Coordinates of N, CA and C in Angstrom, one line a residue:
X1 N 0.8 -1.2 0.0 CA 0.0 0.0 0.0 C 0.9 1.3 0.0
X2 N 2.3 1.1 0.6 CA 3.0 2.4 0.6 C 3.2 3.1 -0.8
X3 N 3.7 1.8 -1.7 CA 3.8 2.0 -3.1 C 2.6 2.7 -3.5
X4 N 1.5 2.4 -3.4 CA 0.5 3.1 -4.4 C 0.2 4.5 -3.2
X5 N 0.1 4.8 -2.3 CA 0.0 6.3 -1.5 C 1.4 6.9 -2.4
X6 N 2.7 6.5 -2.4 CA 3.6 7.4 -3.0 C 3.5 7.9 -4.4
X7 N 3.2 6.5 -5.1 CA 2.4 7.1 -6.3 C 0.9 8.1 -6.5
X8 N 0.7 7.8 -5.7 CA -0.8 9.1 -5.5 C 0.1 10.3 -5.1
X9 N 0.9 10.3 -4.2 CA 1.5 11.7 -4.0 C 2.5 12.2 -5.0
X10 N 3.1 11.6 -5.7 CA 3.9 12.1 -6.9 C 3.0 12.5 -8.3
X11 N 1.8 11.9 -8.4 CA 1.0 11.8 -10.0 C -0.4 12.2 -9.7
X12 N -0.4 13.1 -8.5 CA -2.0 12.9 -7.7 C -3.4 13.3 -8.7
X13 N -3.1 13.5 -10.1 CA -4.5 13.6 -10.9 C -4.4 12.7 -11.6
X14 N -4.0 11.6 -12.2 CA -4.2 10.8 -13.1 C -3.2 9.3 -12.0
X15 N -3.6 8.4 -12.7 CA -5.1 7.2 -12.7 C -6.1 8.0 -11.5
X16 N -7.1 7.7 -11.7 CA -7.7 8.0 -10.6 C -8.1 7.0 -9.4
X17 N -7.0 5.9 -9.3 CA -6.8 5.5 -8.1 C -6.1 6.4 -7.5
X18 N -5.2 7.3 -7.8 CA -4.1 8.4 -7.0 C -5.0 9.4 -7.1
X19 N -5.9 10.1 -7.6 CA -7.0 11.0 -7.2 C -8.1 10.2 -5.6
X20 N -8.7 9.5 -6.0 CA -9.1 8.9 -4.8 C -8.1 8.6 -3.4
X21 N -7.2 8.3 -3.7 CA -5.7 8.1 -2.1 C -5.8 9.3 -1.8
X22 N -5.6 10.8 -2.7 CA -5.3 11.7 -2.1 C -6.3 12.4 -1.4
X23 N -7.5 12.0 -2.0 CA -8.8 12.4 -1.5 C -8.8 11.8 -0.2
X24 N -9.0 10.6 0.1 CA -8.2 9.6 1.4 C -7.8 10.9 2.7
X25 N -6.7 10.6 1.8 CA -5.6 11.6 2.9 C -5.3 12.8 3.3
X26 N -6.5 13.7 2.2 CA -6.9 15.0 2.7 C -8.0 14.9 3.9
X27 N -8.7 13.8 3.8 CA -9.8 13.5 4.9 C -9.4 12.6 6.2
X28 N -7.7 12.9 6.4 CA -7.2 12.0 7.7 C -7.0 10.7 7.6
X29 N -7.4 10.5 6.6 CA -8.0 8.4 6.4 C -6.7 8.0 5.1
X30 N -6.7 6.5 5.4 CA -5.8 5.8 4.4 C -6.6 4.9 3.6
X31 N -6.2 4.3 2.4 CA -7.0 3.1 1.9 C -6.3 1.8 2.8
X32 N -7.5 1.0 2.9 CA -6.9 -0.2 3.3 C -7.6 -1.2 2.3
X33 N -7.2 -2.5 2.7 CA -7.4 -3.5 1.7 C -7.5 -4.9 2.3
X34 N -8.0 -5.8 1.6 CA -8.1 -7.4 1.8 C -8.1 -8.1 0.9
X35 N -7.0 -9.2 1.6 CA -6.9 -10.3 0.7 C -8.2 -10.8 0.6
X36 N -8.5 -11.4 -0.9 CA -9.8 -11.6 -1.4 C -9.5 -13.6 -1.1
X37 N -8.5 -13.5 -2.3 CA -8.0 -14.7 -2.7 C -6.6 -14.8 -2.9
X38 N -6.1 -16.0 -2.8 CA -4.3 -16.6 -3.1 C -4.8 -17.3 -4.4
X39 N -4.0 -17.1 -5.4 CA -4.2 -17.9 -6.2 C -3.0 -18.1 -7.7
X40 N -2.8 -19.0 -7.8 CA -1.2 -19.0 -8.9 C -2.0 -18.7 -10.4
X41 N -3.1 -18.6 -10.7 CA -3.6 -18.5 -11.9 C -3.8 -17.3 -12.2
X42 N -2.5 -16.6 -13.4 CA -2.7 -15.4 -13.6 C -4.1 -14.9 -14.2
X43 N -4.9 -15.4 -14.8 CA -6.5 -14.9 -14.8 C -6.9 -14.6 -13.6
X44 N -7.2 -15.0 -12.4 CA -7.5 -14.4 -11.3 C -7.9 -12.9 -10.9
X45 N -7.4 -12.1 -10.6 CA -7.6 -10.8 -10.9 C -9.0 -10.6 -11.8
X46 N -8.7 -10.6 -12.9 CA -9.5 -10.7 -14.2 C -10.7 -11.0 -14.0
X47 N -10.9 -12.5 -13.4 CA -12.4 -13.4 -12.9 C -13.2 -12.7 -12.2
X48 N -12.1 -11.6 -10.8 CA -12.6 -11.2 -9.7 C -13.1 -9.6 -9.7
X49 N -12.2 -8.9 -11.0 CA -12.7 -8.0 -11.4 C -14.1 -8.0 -12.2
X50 N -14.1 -8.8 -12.9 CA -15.7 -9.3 -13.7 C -17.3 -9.4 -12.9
X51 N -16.1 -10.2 -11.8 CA -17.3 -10.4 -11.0 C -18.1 -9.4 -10.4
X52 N -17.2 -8.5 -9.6 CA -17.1 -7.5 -9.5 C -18.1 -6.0 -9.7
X53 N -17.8 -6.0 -11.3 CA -18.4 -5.1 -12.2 C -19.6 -5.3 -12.6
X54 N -19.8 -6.7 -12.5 CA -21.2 -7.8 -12.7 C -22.5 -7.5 -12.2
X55 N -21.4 -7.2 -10.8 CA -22.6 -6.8 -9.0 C -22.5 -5.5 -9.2
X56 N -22.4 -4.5 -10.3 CA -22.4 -3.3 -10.0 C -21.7 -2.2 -9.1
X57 N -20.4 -3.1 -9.1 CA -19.3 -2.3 -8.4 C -18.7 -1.1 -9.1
X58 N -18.1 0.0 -8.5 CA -17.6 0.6 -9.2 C -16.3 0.4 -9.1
X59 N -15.2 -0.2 -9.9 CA -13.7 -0.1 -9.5 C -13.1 0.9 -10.4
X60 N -11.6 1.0 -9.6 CA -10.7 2.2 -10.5 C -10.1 1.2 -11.3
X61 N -9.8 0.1 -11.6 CA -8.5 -0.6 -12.5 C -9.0 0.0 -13.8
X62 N -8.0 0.3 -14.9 CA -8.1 1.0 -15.8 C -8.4 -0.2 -17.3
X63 N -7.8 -1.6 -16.0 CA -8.3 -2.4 -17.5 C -9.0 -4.0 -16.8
X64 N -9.7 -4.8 -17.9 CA -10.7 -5.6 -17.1 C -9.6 -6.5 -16.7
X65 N -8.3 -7.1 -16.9 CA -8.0 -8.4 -16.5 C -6.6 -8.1 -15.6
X66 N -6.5 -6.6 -14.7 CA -5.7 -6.2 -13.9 C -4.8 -5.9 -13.9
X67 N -4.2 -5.7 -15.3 CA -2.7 -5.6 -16.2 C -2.5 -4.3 -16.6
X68 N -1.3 -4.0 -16.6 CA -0.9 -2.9 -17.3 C -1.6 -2.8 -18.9
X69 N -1.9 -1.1 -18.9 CA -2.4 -0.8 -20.6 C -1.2 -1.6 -21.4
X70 N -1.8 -1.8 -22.5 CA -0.6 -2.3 -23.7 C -1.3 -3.5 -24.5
X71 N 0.0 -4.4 -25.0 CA -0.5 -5.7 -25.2 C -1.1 -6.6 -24.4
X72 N -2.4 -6.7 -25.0 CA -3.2 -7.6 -24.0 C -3.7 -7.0 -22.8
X73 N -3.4 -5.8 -23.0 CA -4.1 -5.3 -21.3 C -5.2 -4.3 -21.2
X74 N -6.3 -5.1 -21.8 CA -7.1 -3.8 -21.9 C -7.5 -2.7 -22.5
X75 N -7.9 -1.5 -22.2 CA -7.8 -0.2 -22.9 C -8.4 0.6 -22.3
X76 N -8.0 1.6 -23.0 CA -8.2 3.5 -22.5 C -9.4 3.6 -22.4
X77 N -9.6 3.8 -20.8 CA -11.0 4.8 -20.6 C -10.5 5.9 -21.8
X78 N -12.6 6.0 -22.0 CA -12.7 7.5 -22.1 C -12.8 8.7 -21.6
X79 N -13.1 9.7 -22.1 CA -13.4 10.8 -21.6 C -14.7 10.8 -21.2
X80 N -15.7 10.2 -21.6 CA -17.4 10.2 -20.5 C -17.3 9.4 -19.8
X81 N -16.3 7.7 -19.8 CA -16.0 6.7 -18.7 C -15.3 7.8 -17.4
X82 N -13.7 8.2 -17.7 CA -13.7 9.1 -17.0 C -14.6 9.9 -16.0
X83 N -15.8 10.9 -16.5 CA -16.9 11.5 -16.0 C -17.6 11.0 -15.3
X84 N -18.0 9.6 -16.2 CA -18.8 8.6 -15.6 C -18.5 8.4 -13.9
X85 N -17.1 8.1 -13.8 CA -16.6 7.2 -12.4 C -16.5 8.9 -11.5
X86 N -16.1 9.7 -12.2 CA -16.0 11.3 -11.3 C -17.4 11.1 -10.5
X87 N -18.1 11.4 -11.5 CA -19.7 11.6 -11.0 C -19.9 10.8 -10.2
X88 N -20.1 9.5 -10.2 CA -20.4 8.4 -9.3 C -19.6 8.4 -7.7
X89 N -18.3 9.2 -7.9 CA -17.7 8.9 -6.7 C -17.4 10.4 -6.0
X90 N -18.2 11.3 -6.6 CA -18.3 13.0 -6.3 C -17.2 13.6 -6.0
X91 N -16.2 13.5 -7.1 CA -14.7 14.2 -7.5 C -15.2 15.1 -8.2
X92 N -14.6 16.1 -7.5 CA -14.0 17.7 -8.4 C -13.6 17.0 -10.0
X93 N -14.1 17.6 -10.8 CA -13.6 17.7 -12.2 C -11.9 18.4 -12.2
X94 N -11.1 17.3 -12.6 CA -10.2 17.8 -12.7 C -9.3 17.9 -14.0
X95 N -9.6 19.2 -14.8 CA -9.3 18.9 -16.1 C -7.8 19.1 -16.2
X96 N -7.1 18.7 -15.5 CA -5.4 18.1 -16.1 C -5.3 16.7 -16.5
X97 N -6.9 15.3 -16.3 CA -7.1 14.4 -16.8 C -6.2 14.8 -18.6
X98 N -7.7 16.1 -18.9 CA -7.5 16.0 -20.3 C -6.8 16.6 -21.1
X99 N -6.0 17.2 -20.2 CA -5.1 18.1 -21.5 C -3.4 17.8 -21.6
X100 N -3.4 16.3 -20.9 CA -2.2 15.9 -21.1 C -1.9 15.6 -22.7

């Protein structure tokens, strides 16, 4: 967890998992977390994200099977996905998203 608070504090508008940490930690509070599942099967992630999204969860992973963007990993929100997850989780619009 240290790794991703330092990445929130170094990149704090974009992914908007580092928007949400810093939101966190302007309100005194940390993210915490739980182990879901152990598992050697790199699909995993993937299954549990699906699931997930299924039940109408809202997550930040930027891609469905928990991998870096690239080959095989997914793809780029948009700019209304973007809006979409702001809205839903009542963030400030923060237009340095879009003018990178």
């Amino acid at each position: 967890m240290i790794e991703h608070i330092s990445a929130a504090k170094a990149k704090p508008y974009y992914p908007y998992k580092n928007i949400w940490i810093n939101q966190l930690l302007q309100q005194g509070r940390k993210p915490d977390y739980r182990i879901l599942s152990v598992s050697h099967h790199s699909d995993a992630e993937g299954w549990y994200i699906k699931q997930c999204r299924a039940k109408g969860m809202i997550l930040l992973n930027m891609t469905d099977n928990g991998k870096d963007l690239g080959a095989g990993g997914g793809h780029l929100i948009t700019r209304q996905e973007i809006e979409k997850i702001r809205e839903s989780l009542g963030l400030p619009f923060t237009g340095s998203l879009f003018d990178k």
